[in-house]
Coordinates of C-alpha atoms in Angstrom, one line a residue:
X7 CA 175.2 151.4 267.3
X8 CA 172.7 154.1 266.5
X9 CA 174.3 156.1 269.5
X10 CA 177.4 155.4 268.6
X11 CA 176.3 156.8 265.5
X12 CA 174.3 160.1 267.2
X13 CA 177.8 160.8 269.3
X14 CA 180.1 160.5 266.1
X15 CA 178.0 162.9 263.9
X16 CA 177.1 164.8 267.2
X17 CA 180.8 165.3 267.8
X18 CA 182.4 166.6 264.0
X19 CA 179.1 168.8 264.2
X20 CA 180.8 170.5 266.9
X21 CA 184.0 170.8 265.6
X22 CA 183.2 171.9 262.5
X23 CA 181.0 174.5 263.5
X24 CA 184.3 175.5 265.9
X25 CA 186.1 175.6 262.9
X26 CA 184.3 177.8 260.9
X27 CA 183.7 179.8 264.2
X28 CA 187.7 179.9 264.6
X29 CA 188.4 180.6 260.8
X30 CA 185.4 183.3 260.0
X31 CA 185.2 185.6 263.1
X32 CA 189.2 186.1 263.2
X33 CA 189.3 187.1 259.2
X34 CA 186.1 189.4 260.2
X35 CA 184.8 188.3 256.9
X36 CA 183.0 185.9 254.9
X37 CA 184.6 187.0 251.7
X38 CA 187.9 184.9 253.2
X39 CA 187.3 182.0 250.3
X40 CA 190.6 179.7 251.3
X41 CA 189.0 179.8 255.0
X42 CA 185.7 179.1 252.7
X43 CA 188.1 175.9 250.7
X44 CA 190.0 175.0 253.8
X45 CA 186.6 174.5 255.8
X46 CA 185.0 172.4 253.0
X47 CA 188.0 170.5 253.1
X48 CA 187.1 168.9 256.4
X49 CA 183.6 168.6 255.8
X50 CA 184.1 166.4 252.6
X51 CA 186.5 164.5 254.7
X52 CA 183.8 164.3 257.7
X53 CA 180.9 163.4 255.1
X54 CA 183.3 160.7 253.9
X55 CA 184.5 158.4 256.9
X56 CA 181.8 159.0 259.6
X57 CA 179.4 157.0 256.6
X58 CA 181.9 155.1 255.6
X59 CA 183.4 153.2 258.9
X60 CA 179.7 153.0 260.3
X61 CA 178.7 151.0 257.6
X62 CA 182.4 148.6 257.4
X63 CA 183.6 149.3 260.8
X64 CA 181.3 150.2 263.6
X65 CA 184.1 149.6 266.4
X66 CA 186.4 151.8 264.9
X67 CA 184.2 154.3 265.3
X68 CA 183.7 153.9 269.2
X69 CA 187.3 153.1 269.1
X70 CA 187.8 156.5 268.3
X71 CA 185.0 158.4 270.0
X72 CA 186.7 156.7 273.4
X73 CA 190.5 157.5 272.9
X74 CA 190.6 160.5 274.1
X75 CA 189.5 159.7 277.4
X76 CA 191.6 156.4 277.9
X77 CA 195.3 158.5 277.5
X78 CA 197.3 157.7 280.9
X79 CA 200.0 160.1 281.5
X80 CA 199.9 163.9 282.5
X81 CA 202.8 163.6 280.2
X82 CA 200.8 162.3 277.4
X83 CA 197.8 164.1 277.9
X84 CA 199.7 167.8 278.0
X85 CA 201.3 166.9 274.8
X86 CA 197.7 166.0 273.3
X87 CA 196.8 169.0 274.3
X88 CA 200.0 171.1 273.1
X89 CA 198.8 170.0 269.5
X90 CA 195.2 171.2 270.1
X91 CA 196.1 174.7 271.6
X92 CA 198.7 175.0 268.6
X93 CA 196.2 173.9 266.2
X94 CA 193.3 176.5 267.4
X95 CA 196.3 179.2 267.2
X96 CA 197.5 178.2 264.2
X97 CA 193.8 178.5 262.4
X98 CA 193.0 181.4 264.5
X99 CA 196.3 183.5 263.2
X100 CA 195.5 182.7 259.5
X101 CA 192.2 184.9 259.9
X102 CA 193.7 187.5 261.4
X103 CA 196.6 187.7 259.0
X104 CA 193.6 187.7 256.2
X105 CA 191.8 190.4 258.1
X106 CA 195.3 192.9 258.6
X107 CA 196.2 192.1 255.3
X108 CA 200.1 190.5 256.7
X109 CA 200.8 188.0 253.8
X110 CA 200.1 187.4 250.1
X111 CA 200.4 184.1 249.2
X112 CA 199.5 183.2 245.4
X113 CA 196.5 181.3 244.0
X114 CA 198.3 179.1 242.9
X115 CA 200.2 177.7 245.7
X116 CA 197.1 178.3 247.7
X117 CA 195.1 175.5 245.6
X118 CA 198.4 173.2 245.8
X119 CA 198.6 173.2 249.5
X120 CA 194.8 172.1 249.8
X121 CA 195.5 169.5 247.3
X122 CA 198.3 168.0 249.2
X123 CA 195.9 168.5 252.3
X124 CA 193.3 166.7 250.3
X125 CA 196.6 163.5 250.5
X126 CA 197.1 164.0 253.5
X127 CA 193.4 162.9 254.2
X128 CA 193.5 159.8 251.8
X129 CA 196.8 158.8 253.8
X130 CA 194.7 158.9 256.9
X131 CA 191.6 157.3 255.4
X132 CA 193.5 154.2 254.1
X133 CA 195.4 153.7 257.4
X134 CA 192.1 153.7 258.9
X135 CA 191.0 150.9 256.9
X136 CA 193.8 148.9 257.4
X137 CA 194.2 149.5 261.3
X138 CA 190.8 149.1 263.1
X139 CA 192.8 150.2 266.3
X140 CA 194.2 153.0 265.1
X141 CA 193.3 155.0 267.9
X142 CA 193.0 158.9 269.3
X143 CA 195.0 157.2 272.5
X144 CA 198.2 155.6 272.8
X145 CA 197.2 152.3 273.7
X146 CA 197.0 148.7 272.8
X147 CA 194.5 146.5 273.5
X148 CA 194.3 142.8 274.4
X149 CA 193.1 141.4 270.3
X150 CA 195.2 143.7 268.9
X151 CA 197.2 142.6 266.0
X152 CA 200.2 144.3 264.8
X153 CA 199.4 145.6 261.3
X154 CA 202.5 145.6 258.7
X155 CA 200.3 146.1 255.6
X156 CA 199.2 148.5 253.2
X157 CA 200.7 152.1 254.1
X158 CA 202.1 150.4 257.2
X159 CA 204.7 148.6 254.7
X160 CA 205.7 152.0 254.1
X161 CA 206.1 153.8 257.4
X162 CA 205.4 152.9 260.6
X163 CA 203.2 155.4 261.6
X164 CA 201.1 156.5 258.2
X165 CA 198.6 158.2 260.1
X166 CA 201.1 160.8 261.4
X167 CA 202.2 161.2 257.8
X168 CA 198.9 162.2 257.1
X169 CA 198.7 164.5 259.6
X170 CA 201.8 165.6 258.7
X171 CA 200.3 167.2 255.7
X172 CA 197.9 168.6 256.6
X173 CA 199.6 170.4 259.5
X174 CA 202.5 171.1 257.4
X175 CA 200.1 173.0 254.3
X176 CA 197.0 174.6 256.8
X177 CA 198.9 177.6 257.0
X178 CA 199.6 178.2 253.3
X179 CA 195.7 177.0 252.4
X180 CA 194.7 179.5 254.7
X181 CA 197.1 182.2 252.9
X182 CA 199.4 183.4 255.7
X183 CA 203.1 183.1 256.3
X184 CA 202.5 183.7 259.7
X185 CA 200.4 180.6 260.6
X186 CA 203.1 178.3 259.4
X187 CA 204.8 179.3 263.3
X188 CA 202.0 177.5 264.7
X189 CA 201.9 175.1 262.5
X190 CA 205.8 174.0 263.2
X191 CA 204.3 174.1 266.8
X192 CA 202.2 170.6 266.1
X193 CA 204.5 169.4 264.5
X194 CA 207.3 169.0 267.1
X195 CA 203.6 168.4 269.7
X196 CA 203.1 165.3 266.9
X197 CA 206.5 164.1 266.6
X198 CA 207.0 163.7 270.5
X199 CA 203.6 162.0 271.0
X200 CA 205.5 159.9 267.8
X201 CA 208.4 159.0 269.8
X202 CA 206.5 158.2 273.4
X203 CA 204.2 155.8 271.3
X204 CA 207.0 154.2 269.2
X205 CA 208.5 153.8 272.7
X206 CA 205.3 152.1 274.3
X207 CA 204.9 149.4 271.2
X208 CA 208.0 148.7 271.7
X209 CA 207.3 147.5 275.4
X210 CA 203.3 146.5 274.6
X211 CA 202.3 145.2 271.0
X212 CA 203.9 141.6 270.2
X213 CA 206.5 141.7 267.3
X214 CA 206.9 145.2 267.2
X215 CA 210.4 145.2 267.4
X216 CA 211.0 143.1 264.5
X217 CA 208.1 145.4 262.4
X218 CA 210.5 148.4 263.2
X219 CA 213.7 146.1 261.6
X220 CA 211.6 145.6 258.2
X221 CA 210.2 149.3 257.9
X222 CA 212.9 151.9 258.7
X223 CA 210.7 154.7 258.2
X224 CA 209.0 156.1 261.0
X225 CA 207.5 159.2 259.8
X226 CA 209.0 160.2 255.9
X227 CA 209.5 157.6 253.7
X228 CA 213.7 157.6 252.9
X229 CA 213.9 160.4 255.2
X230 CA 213.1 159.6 259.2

């Protein structure tokens, strides 16, 4: 477990100091505080679950350190890597609309799309806790239980609805207009990767179809 451990903290390392890379040398500036809020944003979140899932759920862990490399498709793996190219643009364009200046977006609604990024987290972190094979891969794999419980009573894919918002609010926590193009990008990335895998629990995880007849919600609760 202790390399599990060394690879997980070894690995959000990485992308954090990416992300601050990403976020910092396109502004030009370190004076670029909802890059600063944004950032810590994901740290907190990091500091929070890599602790946390060690401790009550080692497997998860590897689960997800692993997913990655088990998704099977070209199809599948381009659209993984549609939302990571639109991600890194998105994050990228919000520094350089802060360093030229291109949008003024209030305080206000600056601190209101980090706190809804902040939900968007806690959506994540409480699906993680109630799916220990919630995974980074479509897949399904042999003990796997369908879950129905907690925000899965809800909507059938919570931890897209998490991502959801945070995709949906980066841009305006990072103060540009602009970004929001990119993040639409994910979005549609997310919401076919959605439909493929709604597709393949369909054929692969036992009582699926009778999950999708009790929750109508795929992705927005009353909405989709």
């Amino acid at each position: 477990m202790d390399n599990i451990k060394r690879k997980a903290i070894k690995g959000i390392t990485i992308m954090l100091i990416a992300w601050a890379l990403i976020i910092f040398l396109t502004a030009w500036s370190l004076k670029y505080w909802q890059g600063w809020v944004y950032w810590s944003l994901w740290v907190v979140w990091s500091i929070i679950v890599i602790p946390y899932f060690m401790k009550k759920d080692p497997k998860f862990i590897e689960r997800r350190l692993s997913g990655a490399s088990k998704e099977e498709g070209k199809a599948r793996k381009l659209v993984h890597r549609l939302m990571a190219v639109f991600s890194f643009i998105m994050i990228a364009f919000a520094g350089i609309d802060f360093q030229f200046h291109l949008s003024n977006i209030p305080v206000y609604l600056v601190i209101a799309a980090d706190i809804l990024i902040g939900i968007g987290f806690w959506i994540i972190f409480l699906t993680f806790k109630e799916n220990s094979y919630a995974s980074s891969s479509i897949q399904v794999e042999k003990e796997q239980e369908l879950i129905s419980t907690g925000p899965y009573a809800i909507v059938r894919h919570p931890m897209y609805m998490g991502s959801l918002f945070i995709y949906i609010f980066s841009p305006l926590a990072l103060g540009s207009l602009w970004a929001l193009i990119f993040g639409i990008g994910v979005i549609i990335s997310m919401v076919i990767r959605l439909l493929d895998e709604e597709k393949f629990l369909i054929k692969n995880l036992q009582g699926y179809e009778d999950y999708r007849k009790k929750v109508n919600y795929r992705l927005i609760p009353y909405v989709w």
